């Protein structure tokens, strides 16, 4: 009976993934590596576990890598490619200069290539690693369908309009996310990924002087001192539990302690305030919505089959 129930749950999960993600999801599979690299997920999880245990701040870095990959040309590991003499890659764009976790991906890929050469794509590694980073930070577990291929293009200018800027308001965030098939709930839930990590003063210093009506005065003073002493490269956490994946981020927004303009706008806008309040009150609801959003995000503009490749090294094309 137990095995039968597990099978039913798996079938339901696959149906949900296809329904959420649309036609592109059908080309991916929950057991894509079952025959050719059956321990792929375990290898990724073990490396991520070791990394996050050693440095809990890496959970935010690994989640952000996947997000910044998928929003620029789709989930094709383009964010991992190194710049060359003739091309400045995505990872060296201004919005990506603070990305972290590349060395964790390198280690995972090295171990996968030793176990099953040329099988597991870097794009799938990013999807697995983000899921496991969230899990080890206390967040929800969700299945990751696989079969993505790695792209060959990575150009820094592609990031300019593709990634959400820290000064966007709710309406512009909704518009940007909708171009990738996300609804308002998806956008607010994925913004909740800011429950992990930090931002640099360059991203929020303008808010300290132009948005005082929506910024807690105590936080504003503290942030101003941080930026004055450390300059644009100084950092502040998104919420007070910055290495734990939880609903505190939304509670902070209710107290007008959102770090970025693009954070606080979610509470100030009638289009999104209801969801902020709901997620703040019910963490389980936030976790559920975040799972759905991540499943959608992992399907953006996929390269499958003969489109793309499986890189031997995530930093260079084959």
Coordinates of N, CA and C in Angstrom, one line a residue, residues 80-170:
X80 N 27.0 31.0 -15.7 CA 28.2 30.4 -15.2 C 29.4 30.5 -16.1
X81 N 29.1 30.9 -17.3 CA 30.2 31.0 -18.3 C 31.2 32.2 -18.0
X82 N 32.5 31.9 -18.1 CA 33.5 33.0 -17.9 C 33.6 33.9 -19.1
X83 N 34.0 35.1 -18.8 CA 34.3 36.1 -19.9 C 35.5 35.6 -20.6
X84 N 35.6 36.1 -21.8 CA 36.8 35.8 -22.7 C 37.4 37.1 -23.1
X85 N 38.5 37.0 -23.9 CA 39.1 38.2 -24.4 C 38.2 39.0 -25.3
X86 N 37.3 38.3 -26.0 CA 36.4 39.0 -26.9 C 35.0 39.2 -26.4
X87 N 34.7 38.7 -25.2 CA 33.3 38.8 -24.7 C 33.2 39.0 -23.2
X88 N 32.4 39.9 -22.8 CA 32.2 40.1 -21.3 C 30.9 39.3 -21.0
X89 N 31.0 38.3 -20.2 CA 29.9 37.4 -19.9 C 28.9 38.0 -18.9
X90 N 27.8 37.3 -18.7 CA 26.7 37.7 -17.8 C 27.3 37.9 -16.4
X91 N 28.1 37.0 -15.9 CA 28.6 37.0 -14.5 C 29.4 38.3 -14.2
X92 N 29.9 39.0 -15.2 CA 30.6 40.2 -15.0 C 29.8 41.5 -15.2
X93 N 28.5 41.3 -15.4 CA 27.6 42.5 -15.6 C 27.5 43.1 -14.2
X94 N 27.2 44.4 -14.1 CA 27.0 45.1 -12.8 C 26.1 44.4 -11.8
X95 N 24.9 43.9 -12.4 CA 23.9 43.3 -11.5 C 24.4 41.9 -11.0
X96 N 25.4 41.3 -11.6 CA 25.8 40.0 -11.2 C 27.2 40.0 -10.5
X97 N 27.8 41.2 -10.3 CA 29.1 41.2 -9.7 C 29.2 40.6 -8.3
X98 N 28.0 40.6 -7.6 CA 28.0 40.1 -6.2 C 27.5 38.7 -6.1
X99 N 27.3 38.0 -7.2 CA 26.9 36.6 -7.2 C 27.9 35.7 -6.5
X100 N 27.4 34.7 -5.8 CA 28.3 33.8 -5.1 C 27.9 32.4 -5.3
X101 N 28.8 31.5 -5.0 CA 28.5 30.1 -5.1 C 29.1 29.4 -6.3
X102 N 29.8 30.1 -7.1 CA 30.4 29.5 -8.3 C 31.3 28.3 -8.0
X103 N 32.0 28.4 -6.9 CA 32.9 27.3 -6.5 C 32.2 26.1 -6.1
X104 N 31.0 26.2 -5.5 CA 30.2 25.1 -5.1 C 29.7 24.4 -6.4
X105 N 29.2 25.1 -7.4 CA 28.8 24.5 -8.6 C 30.0 23.8 -9.3
X106 N 31.2 24.4 -9.3 CA 32.3 23.8 -9.9 C 32.6 22.4 -9.2
X107 N 32.5 22.4 -7.9 CA 32.8 21.1 -7.2 C 31.8 20.1 -7.5
X108 N 30.5 20.5 -7.6 CA 29.4 19.5 -8.0 C 29.7 19.0 -9.3
X109 N 30.0 19.9 -10.3 CA 30.2 19.4 -11.7 C 31.4 18.5 -11.8
X110 N 32.4 18.8 -11.1 CA 33.6 17.9 -11.1 C 33.3 16.5 -10.6
X111 N 32.5 16.4 -9.5 CA 32.1 15.1 -9.0 C 31.2 14.4 -9.9
X112 N 30.3 15.1 -10.6 CA 29.3 14.5 -11.5 C 30.1 14.0 -12.7
X113 N 31.0 14.7 -13.2 CA 31.8 14.3 -14.4 C 32.6 13.1 -14.1
X114 N 33.1 13.0 -12.8 CA 33.9 11.8 -12.4 C 33.0 10.5 -12.4
X115 N 31.7 10.8 -12.0 CA 30.8 9.7 -11.8 C 30.1 9.3 -13.1
X116 N 29.7 10.3 -13.9 CA 28.9 10.0 -15.2 C 29.3 11.1 -16.1
X117 N 30.4 11.0 -16.9 CA 30.8 12.1 -17.7 C 29.8 12.5 -18.8
X118 N 29.7 13.8 -19.0 CA 28.9 14.3 -20.1 C 27.4 14.1 -20.0
X119 N 26.9 13.9 -18.8 CA 25.5 13.5 -18.7 C 24.6 14.6 -18.1
X120 N 25.1 15.1 -16.9 CA 24.3 16.1 -16.2 C 24.6 17.5 -16.6
X121 N 23.6 18.3 -17.0 CA 23.9 19.6 -17.5 C 24.1 20.6 -16.3
X122 N 24.8 21.6 -16.6 CA 25.1 22.7 -15.6 C 23.8 23.4 -15.2
X123 N 22.9 23.5 -16.2 CA 21.6 24.1 -15.9 C 20.8 23.3 -14.9
X124 N 20.8 22.0 -15.0 CA 20.1 21.2 -14.0 C 20.8 21.2 -12.7
X125 N 22.2 21.3 -12.7 CA 22.9 21.4 -11.4 C 22.5 22.7 -10.7
X126 N 22.3 23.8 -11.4 CA 21.8 25.0 -10.8 C 20.4 24.9 -10.2
X127 N 19.6 24.2 -10.9 CA 18.2 24.0 -10.4 C 18.2 23.1 -9.1
X128 N 19.0 22.0 -9.1 CA 19.1 21.1 -8.0 C 19.7 21.9 -6.8
X129 N 20.8 22.6 -7.1 CA 21.5 23.3 -6.0 C 20.7 24.4 -5.3
X130 N 19.9 25.1 -6.1 CA 19.0 26.1 -5.5 C 17.9 25.5 -4.6
X131 N 17.3 24.4 -5.1 CA 16.3 23.7 -4.3 C 16.9 23.2 -3.0
X132 N 18.1 22.6 -3.1 CA 18.8 22.1 -1.9 C 19.2 23.2 -0.9
X133 N 19.7 24.3 -1.5 CA 20.1 25.4 -0.6 C 18.9 25.9 0.2
X134 N 17.7 26.0 -0.4 CA 16.5 26.4 0.2 C 16.1 25.4 1.3
X135 N 16.2 24.1 1.0 CA 15.9 23.1 1.9 C 16.8 23.1 3.2
X136 N 18.1 23.3 3.0 CA 19.0 23.3 4.1 C 19.0 24.6 4.9
X137 N 18.3 25.6 4.3 CA 18.1 26.8 5.1 C 16.8 26.8 5.9
X138 N 16.1 25.6 5.7 CA 14.8 25.5 6.5 C 13.6 25.7 5.6
X139 N 13.8 25.8 4.3 CA 12.6 26.0 3.4 C 12.0 24.8 2.9
X140 N 11.1 24.9 2.0 CA 10.3 23.7 1.5 C 11.1 22.9 0.5
X141 N 10.8 21.6 0.4 CA 11.4 20.7 -0.6 C 10.4 20.6 -1.7
X142 N 10.9 20.6 -3.0 CA 10.1 20.4 -4.1 C 10.8 19.6 -5.2
X143 N 10.1 18.8 -6.0 CA 10.7 18.0 -7.0 C 11.2 18.9 -8.1
X144 N 12.4 18.6 -8.7 CA 13.0 19.3 -9.8 C 13.0 18.4 -11.1
X145 N 12.1 18.7 -12.0 CA 12.2 18.0 -13.3 C 13.4 18.4 -14.0
X146 N 14.0 17.4 -14.7 CA 15.3 17.7 -15.4 C 15.3 17.3 -16.8
X147 N 16.4 17.7 -17.5 CA 16.6 17.5 -18.9 C 16.9 18.8 -19.6
X148 N 17.3 19.9 -18.9 CA 17.7 21.1 -19.4 C 19.0 21.0 -20.1
X149 N 19.3 21.8 -21.1 CA 20.6 21.8 -21.8 C 21.3 23.1 -21.5
X150 N 22.6 23.1 -21.7 CA 23.4 24.3 -21.4 C 23.5 25.2 -22.7
X151 N 23.4 26.5 -22.5 CA 23.5 27.4 -23.7 C 25.0 27.7 -24.0
X152 N 25.2 28.4 -25.1 CA 26.5 28.8 -25.5 C 26.7 30.4 -25.5
X153 N 25.6 31.1 -25.3 CA 25.7 32.6 -25.3 C 25.6 33.1 -23.9
X154 N 26.5 34.0 -23.6 CA 26.5 34.7 -22.3 C 27.1 36.1 -22.5
X155 N 26.2 37.1 -22.5 CA 26.7 38.5 -22.9 C 26.1 39.4 -21.8
X156 N 27.0 40.2 -21.2 CA 26.7 41.0 -20.0 C 25.5 42.0 -20.3
X157 N 25.4 42.5 -21.5 CA 24.3 43.4 -21.8 C 22.9 42.8 -21.8
X158 N 22.9 41.5 -21.9 CA 21.6 40.8 -21.8 C 20.9 41.0 -20.4
X159 N 21.7 41.3 -19.4 CA 21.2 41.4 -18.1 C 20.5 42.7 -17.8
X160 N 20.7 43.7 -18.7 CA 20.4 45.1 -18.4 C 18.9 45.3 -18.1
X161 N 18.1 44.7 -19.0 CA 16.6 44.8 -18.8 C 15.9 43.5 -18.3
X162 N 16.7 42.4 -18.3 CA 16.1 41.1 -17.9 C 15.9 40.9 -16.4
X163 N 16.8 41.5 -15.7 CA 16.8 41.2 -14.2 C 16.0 42.4 -13.5
X164 N 15.2 42.0 -12.5 CA 14.5 43.1 -11.8 C 15.4 44.0 -11.1
X165 N 15.3 45.3 -11.3 CA 16.1 46.3 -10.7 C 15.6 46.6 -9.3
X166 N 16.5 47.0 -8.4 CA 16.1 47.2 -7.0 C 15.2 48.4 -6.7
X167 N 15.0 49.2 -7.8 CA 14.1 50.4 -7.6 C 12.8 50.2 -8.3
X168 N 12.4 49.1 -8.8 CA 11.2 48.9 -9.5 C 10.0 48.9 -8.5
X169 N 8.9 49.4 -8.9 CA 7.7 49.4 -8.1 C 6.9 48.1 -8.4
X170 N 5.8 47.9 -7.7 CA 5.0 46.7 -7.8 C 4.5 46.5 -9.2

